Coordinates of C-alpha atoms and ligand atoms in Angstrom, one line a residue:
X276 CA 49.6 -8.7 -96.0
X277 CA 48.5 -9.7 -92.5
X278 CA 51.5 -10.5 -90.3
X279 CA 52.0 -14.3 -90.2
X280 CA 52.2 -16.1 -87.0
X281 CA 55.1 -18.0 -88.2
X282 CA 58.0 -15.7 -88.9
X283 CA 60.3 -18.3 -87.4
X284 CA 59.7 -21.9 -86.5
X285 CA 57.7 -22.7 -83.3
X286 CA 56.6 -19.4 -82.0
X287 CA 55.4 -19.6 -78.4
X288 CA 52.0 -18.2 -77.6
X289 CA 49.0 -17.9 -75.2
X290 CA 45.5 -19.1 -76.0
X291 CA 42.7 -17.0 -74.5
X292 CA 39.2 -18.3 -74.5
X293 CA 36.0 -16.4 -73.7
X294 CA 33.7 -18.9 -72.1
X295 CA 30.1 -17.9 -72.7
X296 CA 28.8 -21.3 -71.4
X297 CA 28.6 -23.0 -74.9
X298 CA 28.5 -26.8 -74.6
X299 CA 31.3 -27.4 -77.0
X300 CA 33.6 -24.8 -75.6
X301 CA 36.4 -27.2 -74.5
X302 CA 36.4 -28.9 -77.9
X303 CA 36.5 -25.6 -79.8
X304 CA 39.6 -24.5 -77.7
X305 CA 41.2 -27.8 -78.5
X306 CA 40.6 -27.2 -82.2
X307 CA 42.1 -23.7 -81.8
X308 CA 45.2 -25.2 -80.2
X309 CA 45.4 -27.6 -83.2
X310 CA 45.1 -24.7 -85.6
X311 CA 47.9 -22.9 -83.8
X312 CA 50.2 -25.9 -84.1
X313 CA 49.2 -26.4 -87.7
X314 CA 50.4 -22.8 -88.3
X315 CA 53.7 -23.7 -86.7
X316 CA 53.1 -22.2 -83.2
X317 CA 53.0 -23.8 -79.8
X318 CA 50.5 -22.8 -77.1
X319 CA 52.3 -22.8 -73.8
X320 CA 49.7 -20.8 -71.8
X321 CA 45.9 -21.4 -71.9
X322 CA 43.6 -18.9 -70.0
X323 CA 39.9 -18.7 -69.8
X324 CA 37.6 -15.9 -68.9
X325 CA 34.0 -16.6 -68.1
X326 CA 31.7 -13.8 -69.4
X327 CA 28.3 -13.9 -71.0
X328 CA 29.4 -11.3 -73.6
X329 CA 32.8 -9.9 -74.7
X330 CA 33.5 -6.4 -73.5
X331 CA 33.8 -3.8 -76.2
X332 CA 37.3 -2.3 -75.5
X333 CA 39.2 -5.4 -74.3
X334 CA 37.1 -8.4 -75.2
X335 CA 37.8 -10.2 -71.9
X336 CA 37.6 -7.1 -69.6
X337 CA 40.6 -4.8 -68.9
X338 CA 41.5 -6.4 -65.5
X339 CA 41.9 -9.9 -67.0
X340 CA 43.7 -8.5 -70.1
X341 CA 46.2 -6.8 -67.8
X342 CA 46.7 -10.0 -65.8
X343 CA 47.3 -12.0 -69.0
X344 CA 49.5 -9.3 -70.5
X345 CA 51.8 -9.6 -67.4
X346 CA 52.1 -13.4 -67.9
X347 CA 52.8 -12.9 -71.6
X348 CA 55.6 -10.5 -70.9
X349 CA 57.1 -12.6 -68.2
X350 CA 57.1 -15.7 -70.4
X351 CA 58.3 -13.7 -73.5
X352 CA 55.4 -15.0 -75.6
X353 CA 55.2 -13.8 -79.2
X354 CA 51.5 -14.1 -79.9
X355 CA 48.2 -14.2 -78.1
X356 CA 45.4 -16.1 -79.8
X357 CA 41.7 -15.4 -79.0
X358 CA 38.9 -17.9 -79.7
X359 CA 36.5 -15.4 -81.3
X360 CA 36.8 -12.7 -83.9
X361 CA 38.1 -9.5 -82.4
X362 CA 36.8 -6.1 -83.5
X363 CA 39.5 -3.7 -84.9
X364 CA 39.3 -1.6 -81.6
X365 CA 39.8 -4.7 -79.4
X366 CA 42.6 -5.8 -81.6
X367 CA 44.4 -2.4 -81.3
X368 CA 43.8 -2.1 -77.5
X369 CA 45.0 -5.7 -76.8
X370 CA 47.9 -5.2 -79.0
X371 CA 49.1 -2.2 -77.1
X372 CA 48.5 -4.0 -73.8
X373 CA 50.2 -7.3 -74.7
X374 CA 53.0 -5.8 -76.8
X375 CA 53.0 -8.8 -79.1
X376 CA 50.9 -10.2 -82.0
X377 CA 47.2 -10.5 -81.2
X378 CA 45.4 -12.9 -83.5
X379 CA 41.9 -14.3 -83.7
X380 CA 40.6 -17.6 -85.2
X381 CA 39.9 -16.1 -88.6
X382 CA 43.4 -14.6 -89.0
X383 CA 44.9 -17.9 -87.9
X384 CA 43.0 -19.9 -90.5
X385 CA 43.9 -17.4 -93.2
X386 CA 47.5 -17.6 -92.1
X387 CA 47.5 -21.4 -92.4
X388 CA 46.0 -21.2 -95.9
X389 CA 48.7 -18.7 -96.8
X390 CA 51.4 -21.1 -95.7
X391 CA 49.9 -24.0 -97.5
X392 CA 49.2 -22.3 -100.8
X393 CA 51.6 -23.7 -103.4
X394 CA 49.9 -23.2 -106.8
X395 CA 49.2 -19.9 -108.4
X396 CA 45.5 -20.5 -107.9
X397 CA 45.9 -21.1 -104.2
X398 CA 48.2 -18.1 -103.7
X399 CA 45.8 -15.8 -105.6
X400 CA 42.8 -17.0 -103.6
X401 CA 44.4 -16.7 -100.2
X402 CA 45.8 -13.2 -101.0
X403 CA 42.3 -12.1 -102.0
X404 CA 40.8 -13.6 -98.8
X405 CA 43.4 -11.8 -96.7
X406 CA 42.9 -8.5 -98.3
X407 CA 39.1 -8.7 -98.1
X408 CA 39.5 -9.4 -94.4
X409 CA 41.9 -6.6 -94.0
X410 CA 40.1 -3.9 -95.8
X411 CA 37.2 -3.1 -93.5
X412 CA 39.6 -3.3 -90.5
X413 CA 41.9 -0.8 -92.1
X414 CA 38.9 1.5 -92.7
X415 CA 37.2 1.3 -89.3
X416 CA 40.4 1.4 -87.4
X417 CA 41.6 4.6 -89.0
X418 CA 38.5 6.6 -89.7
X419 CA 39.3 9.1 -87.0
X420 CA 42.5 10.0 -88.9
X421 CA 40.8 10.5 -92.2
X422 CA 38.3 12.7 -90.5
X423 CA 41.0 14.8 -88.9
X424 CA 42.5 15.5 -92.3
X425 CA 39.2 15.6 -94.1
X426 CA 37.8 18.4 -96.0
X427 CA 39.0 20.1 -99.2
X428 CA 41.9 18.4 -100.9
X429 CA 41.7 15.1 -99.1
X430 CA 41.9 13.2 -102.3
X431 CA 45.0 15.0 -103.5
X432 CA 48.4 15.2 -102.1
X433 CA 47.0 15.9 -98.6
X434 CA 45.3 12.5 -98.4
X435 CA 46.2 10.2 -95.5
X436 CA 48.4 7.2 -95.8
X437 CA 45.4 5.1 -94.9
X438 CA 43.5 6.3 -98.0
X439 CA 46.5 5.5 -100.2
X440 CA 46.7 2.1 -98.7
X441 CA 43.0 1.5 -98.9
X442 CA 43.0 2.5 -102.6
X443 CA 46.0 0.3 -103.3
X444 CA 44.3 -2.7 -101.6
X445 CA 41.1 -2.1 -103.6
X446 CA 43.1 -2.0 -106.8
X447 CA 44.9 -5.2 -105.8
X448 CA 41.6 -6.9 -105.0
X449 CA 40.3 -5.9 -108.4
X450 CA 43.4 -7.3 -110.1
X451 CA 43.2 -10.5 -108.1
X452 CA 39.6 -11.0 -109.0
X453 CA 40.4 -10.6 -112.6
X454 CA 43.3 -13.1 -112.4
X455 CA 41.1 -15.5 -110.6
X456 CA 38.5 -15.3 -113.4
X457 CA 41.3 -16.5 -115.7
X458 CA 42.1 -19.3 -113.3
X459 CA 38.5 -20.3 -113.2
X460 CA 38.5 -20.4 -117.0
X461 CA 41.5 -22.7 -117.0
X462 CA 39.8 -25.0 -114.5
X463 CA 36.6 -24.9 -116.6
X464 CA 38.7 -26.0 -119.7
X465 CA 40.3 -28.8 -117.7
X466 CA 37.0 -30.0 -116.5
X467 CA 35.5 -29.9 -120.1
X468 CA 38.5 -31.9 -121.2
X469 CA 37.8 -34.5 -118.5
X470 CA 34.1 -34.5 -119.5
X471 CA 35.2 -35.7 -122.9
X472 CA 36.0 -38.9 -121.2
X473 CA 32.8 -40.7 -120.2
X474 CA 33.8 -41.2 -116.5
X475 CA 32.2 -39.3 -113.7
X476 CA 34.0 -37.5 -111.0
X477 CA 33.8 -38.3 -107.3
X478 CA 35.1 -35.7 -104.8
X479 CA 36.3 -36.5 -101.3
X480 CA 34.9 -33.9 -98.9
X481 CA 34.9 -33.6 -95.2
X482 CA 36.1 -31.9 -92.1
X483 CA 39.8 -31.1 -92.1
X484 CA 41.9 -34.0 -90.8
X485 CA 39.2 -36.6 -91.4
X486 CA 41.6 -38.7 -93.6
X487 CA 40.6 -37.7 -97.1
X488 CA 44.2 -37.6 -98.4
X489 CA 45.0 -40.9 -96.7
X490 CA 42.1 -42.5 -98.5
X491 CA 42.9 -40.8 -101.8
X492 CA 46.5 -42.1 -101.6
X493 CA 45.4 -45.6 -100.7
X494 CA 42.9 -45.8 -103.7
X495 CA 45.0 -44.0 -106.3
X496 CA 48.5 -45.0 -105.1
X497 CA 49.3 -41.3 -105.0
X498 CA 51.5 -39.4 -102.6
X499 CA 49.4 -36.4 -101.6
X500 CA 50.6 -34.9 -98.3
X501 CA 49.1 -36.5 -95.3
X502 CA 49.6 -34.9 -91.9
X503 CA 48.1 -34.8 -88.5
X504 CA 47.5 -31.1 -89.0
X505 CA 44.5 -29.0 -90.0
X506 CA 44.4 -28.0 -93.6
X507 CA 47.2 -30.2 -94.8
X508 CA 45.6 -30.2 -98.3
X509 CA 44.8 -26.9 -100.0
X510 CA 45.0 -27.5 -103.8
X511 CA 42.9 -30.1 -105.4
X512 CA 44.5 -33.3 -106.9
X513 CA 42.6 -35.4 -109.4
X514 CA 43.4 -39.0 -110.5
X515 CA 41.7 -41.6 -112.5
X516 CA 40.7 -44.7 -110.5
X517 CA 40.0 -48.0 -112.2
X518 CA 37.7 -50.6 -110.6
X519 CA 38.6 -54.3 -111.0
X520 CA 35.6 -54.7 -113.2
X521 CA 36.8 -52.1 -115.7
X522 CA 34.7 -49.2 -114.6
X523 CA 36.6 -45.9 -114.1
X524 CA 36.1 -42.8 -112.1
X525 CA 37.9 -39.5 -111.6
X526 CA 38.7 -39.1 -107.9
X527 CA 39.5 -35.7 -106.5
X528 CA 41.0 -34.8 -103.1
X529 CA 40.5 -31.2 -102.0
X530 CA 40.6 -28.7 -99.2
X531 CA 38.9 -29.7 -95.9
X532 CA 36.2 -27.7 -94.1
X533 CA 36.0 -26.4 -90.6
X534 CA 33.3 -24.9 -88.4
X535 CA 32.9 -21.2 -88.9
X536 CA 35.0 -21.3 -92.1
X537 CA 35.8 -17.6 -92.7
X538 CA 33.3 -16.1 -95.1
X539 CA 36.1 -14.5 -97.2
X540 CA 37.8 -17.8 -97.6
X541 CA 34.7 -19.5 -99.1
X542 CA 34.2 -16.5 -101.4
X543 CA 37.8 -16.4 -102.5
X544 CA 38.2 -20.1 -102.9
X545 CA 35.5 -20.4 -105.4
X546 CA 37.8 -21.7 -108.1
X547 CA 39.0 -24.6 -105.8
X548 CA 35.5 -25.3 -104.4
X549 CA 34.2 -25.5 -108.0
X550 CA 35.7 -29.0 -108.1
X551 CA 33.3 -30.0 -105.3
X552 CA 30.4 -28.1 -106.9
X553 CA 30.9 -29.8 -110.3
X554 CA 31.5 -33.4 -109.0
X555 CA 29.0 -36.1 -109.8
X556 CA 29.4 -37.8 -106.5
X557 CA 30.6 -36.6 -103.1
X558 CA 32.3 -39.0 -100.7
X559 CA 31.9 -37.4 -97.3
X560 CA 34.5 -38.7 -94.9
X561 CA 34.0 -38.3 -91.1
X562 CA 36.5 -39.0 -88.4
X563 CA 34.5 -41.6 -86.4
X564 CA 36.9 -41.3 -83.5
X565 CA 36.3 -37.6 -83.0
X566 CA 34.0 -36.7 -80.0
X567 CA 32.2 -34.1 -82.1
X568 CA 31.9 -36.2 -85.3
X569 CA 28.2 -35.5 -85.7
X570 CA 28.7 -31.7 -85.3
X571 CA 31.4 -32.0 -88.0
X572 CA 29.0 -33.6 -90.4
X573 CA 26.7 -30.7 -89.9
X574 CA 29.4 -28.2 -90.4
X575 CA 30.5 -29.8 -93.6
X576 CA 26.9 -29.9 -94.8
X577 CA 26.6 -26.2 -94.0
X578 CA 29.6 -25.4 -96.3
X579 CA 28.2 -27.8 -99.0
X580 CA 24.9 -25.9 -98.8
X581 CA 26.7 -22.5 -99.0
X582 CA 28.5 -23.6 -102.2
X583 CA 25.5 -25.1 -103.8
X584 CA 26.6 -28.8 -103.6
X585 CA 24.3 -30.2 -100.9
X586 CA 21.9 -31.9 -103.3
X587 CA 24.5 -34.1 -105.0
X588 CA 24.6 -37.9 -104.3
X589 CA 26.6 -38.3 -101.2
X590 CA 28.2 -41.5 -99.7
X591 CA 28.8 -41.0 -96.0
X592 CA 32.0 -42.7 -94.8
X593 CA 33.0 -43.2 -91.2
X594 CA 36.7 -43.2 -91.2
X595 CA 39.3 -44.1 -88.6
X596 CA 37.3 -47.0 -87.2
X597 CA 40.6 -48.6 -86.1
X598 CA 40.5 -45.9 -83.4
X599 CA 37.0 -46.6 -82.3
X600 CA 37.1 -49.3 -79.7
X601 CA 33.4 -49.7 -79.2
X602 CA 31.5 -51.9 -81.6
X603 CA 28.3 -50.4 -80.2
X604 CA 29.3 -47.0 -81.4
X605 CA 30.0 -48.2 -85.0
X606 CA 26.7 -50.1 -85.0
X607 CA 24.7 -47.2 -83.7
X608 CA 26.1 -44.9 -86.4
X609 CA 25.3 -47.5 -89.0
X610 CA 21.7 -47.4 -87.8
X611 CA 21.5 -43.7 -87.5
X612 CA 23.1 -43.1 -90.9
X613 CA 21.7 -45.8 -93.2
X614 CA 23.9 -46.5 -96.2
X615 CA 27.1 -45.2 -94.5
X616 CA 30.3 -47.2 -94.8
X617 CA 32.7 -47.7 -91.9
X618 CA 36.4 -47.8 -93.0
X619 CA 39.9 -47.3 -91.9
X620 CA 41.8 -45.4 -94.6
X621 CA 45.0 -46.2 -92.6
X622 CA 44.6 -50.0 -92.4
X623 CA 42.4 -50.5 -95.5
X624 CA 39.6 -52.1 -93.4
X625 CA 36.2 -51.6 -95.1
X626 CA 37.7 -49.9 -98.2
X627 CA 36.5 -52.8 -100.4
X628 CA 32.9 -52.1 -99.2
X629 CA 33.3 -48.5 -100.1
X630 CA 34.4 -49.4 -103.6
X631 CA 31.4 -51.7 -103.9
X632 CA 29.2 -48.8 -102.9
X633 CA 30.8 -46.4 -105.4
X634 CA 30.4 -49.1 -108.1
X635 CA 26.7 -49.5 -107.2
X636 CA 26.3 -45.8 -107.7
X637 CA 28.2 -46.0 -111.0
X638 CA 25.7 -48.6 -112.2
X639 CA 23.0 -46.1 -111.8
X640 CA 24.9 -44.0 -114.4
X641 CA 26.2 -46.9 -116.6
X642 CA 25.2 -50.4 -117.5
X643 CA 27.0 -53.5 -118.6
X644 CA 26.1 -54.3 -122.2
X645 CA 27.0 -56.8 -124.9
X646 CA 26.3 -56.7 -128.6
X647 CA 27.4 -57.9 -132.0
X648 CA 28.4 -55.4 -134.7
X649 CA 28.8 -55.9 -138.4
X650 CA 32.5 -56.3 -139.4
X651 CA 32.6 -52.9 -141.1
X652 CA 31.3 -50.9 -138.1
X653 CA 34.8 -50.2 -136.6
X654 CA 33.6 -46.6 -136.2
X655 CA 31.2 -47.8 -133.5
X656 CA 33.9 -49.9 -131.8
X657 CA 36.0 -46.7 -131.6
X658 CA 33.1 -44.8 -130.1
X659 CA 32.5 -47.5 -127.6
X660 CA 36.1 -47.4 -126.5
X661 CA 35.9 -43.6 -126.3
X662 CA 32.7 -43.4 -124.3
X663 CA 32.7 -46.7 -122.4
X664 CA 34.9 -48.4 -119.9
X665 CA 36.1 -51.9 -119.6
X666 CA 35.4 -52.4 -123.3
X667 CA 36.3 -55.9 -124.6
X668 CA 36.2 -56.6 -128.3
X669 CA 36.3 -60.0 -130.0
X670 CA 36.6 -60.3 -133.8
X671 CA 34.7 -63.4 -134.9
X672 CA 33.8 -64.7 -138.3
X673 CA 30.2 -63.6 -137.8
X674 CA 31.0 -60.1 -136.6
X675 CA 32.6 -58.0 -133.8
X676 CA 31.5 -59.0 -130.3
X677 CA 31.8 -56.2 -127.8
X678 CA 30.9 -55.9 -124.1
X679 CA 31.7 -53.4 -121.4
X680 CA 30.1 -50.4 -119.6
X681 CA 28.4 -47.5 -121.3
X682 CA 26.3 -44.5 -120.1
X683 CA 22.6 -44.9 -120.4
X684 CA 22.4 -42.2 -123.0
X685 CA 24.2 -44.5 -125.5
X686 CA 21.7 -47.3 -125.5
X687 CA 19.2 -45.9 -127.9
X688 CA 21.7 -45.4 -130.7
X689 CA 22.7 -49.1 -130.4
X690 CA 19.3 -50.7 -130.3
X691 CA 19.5 -51.8 -133.9
X692 CA 22.4 -54.1 -133.1
X693 CA 20.4 -56.2 -130.6
X694 CA 22.2 -54.8 -127.6
X695 CA 21.6 -56.7 -124.3
X696 CA 22.0 -54.9 -121.0
X697 CA 22.5 -56.3 -117.6
X698 CA 20.9 -55.0 -114.4
Ligands
GTP1355 N1 44.3 -44.2 -87.1 C1 43.9 -43.6 -88.2 N2 44.5 -42.5 -88.6 C2 44.1 -42.0 -89.8 C3 43.2 -42.6 -90.7 N3 43.0 -41.9 -91.8 C4 43.8 -40.8 -91.6 N4 44.5 -40.9 -90.5 C5 45.4 -39.9 -89.9 O1 44.7 -38.6 -89.8 C6 45.5 -37.5 -90.1 C7 44.9 -36.7 -91.1 O2 44.9 -37.4 -92.3 P1 44.8 -36.7 -93.8 O3 44.6 -37.8 -94.8 O4 45.9 -35.7 -94.0 O5 43.4 -35.9 -93.5 P2 42.7 -34.9 -94.5 O6 41.2 -35.1 -94.4 O7 43.2 -35.0 -95.9 O8 43.1 -33.5 -93.9 P3 43.2 -32.0 -94.5 O9 43.9 -32.1 -95.8 O10 44.0 -31.3 -93.5 O11 41.8 -31.5 -94.6 C8 46.9 -38.1 -90.5 O12 47.7 -38.1 -89.3 C9 46.5 -39.5 -90.9 O13 47.6 -40.5 -90.7 C10 42.6 -43.9 -90.2 O14 41.8 -44.5 -90.8 N5 43.0 -44.3 -89.0
MG1356 MG1 44.2 -33.7 -97.1

């Protein structure tokens, strides 16, 4: 397992950024700082090196690396965090120079996920992601050793520790993948069970820290963990939500996304991300107060595309409007993103409008009906209760009067009972 940044609480570290002149460089460093604190570390030194490209052996050049290493030793820091992915060689060289843990952004994200994973599914997925990340590094870093001992008999007792480790890791990856197949089957069965109910599923998606769990808790009166930390939520939670008019929907809160989400994470978290992929509606929350809100929308869309969920119906929600002190900005965003809904999940402002929007979408799936059934057709009453929502029955002398919401697909089988449909 990759060494975790947090072996004890609040480790102190240095953040090193390679500035290649990108326009969002400052913001991306801020995000890295947030990631470090989400992992339980605290950045007490921040250093920047301006270079158009990283240098092969030391990423930031040997001179700067020596300079930063001295500060690191003087301040007794326990980790150094780099803003880009390091090659195995850079990692080893920097490690020798700094004499403490050297981490890159990917490792840090994997580390946070490892800390957050509580369910068996989450734990299996993160272990797989970590091993997939580790494997090529182990190989490339140590090939010189395998070559030294190469030749006849290298597969037998004379094989290097590396090869033993590598084989063990491969075996573990294989086992994890098999176990995850089982997890996926369980999720599939749970989803099938949900599909027996006639209510669609809406999934809250968005950049990490956008306020998904806050909204989820407000709407479903749940107590999912809400924190001003990145990736507070890892495992999905699903609850049934009932609208005042009787319509119902399954609402699911799940893991947030981030720019440059490590490839292995997306690959490994397929079981979790399946909830997004299989949802009928996506509610995409954006932190309206974030300076890079629009970039974050693009990043979320990229992940949705990667997992094959971009073509689903999406309601775009600008959250945290209580933190936006310019009406002009909210109005501009309303114009630029027609159909979006501004809300504050924290104060509840605008949440009613969001519910109206979701109900409008539901109406495209279901219609309000009323009909009169013969007294002996209680089988149909039972079916309507099973398949519909907000079903009201009224036993009169001339028959059973029923109204409520049903999926479009049911209308044809009820035509013989003079069904009337609204909207
Ligand atoms: N001011 C304000 N803060 C909010 C609002 N919604 C959420 N927050 C805060 O934003 C932070 C993140 O909220 P979460 O609900 O945990 O965000 P999330 O999208 O679930 O985050 P992850 O699970 O980490 O992806 C918390 O500190 C919330 O209190 C809002 O409408 N206004
Ligand atoms: Mg959350």
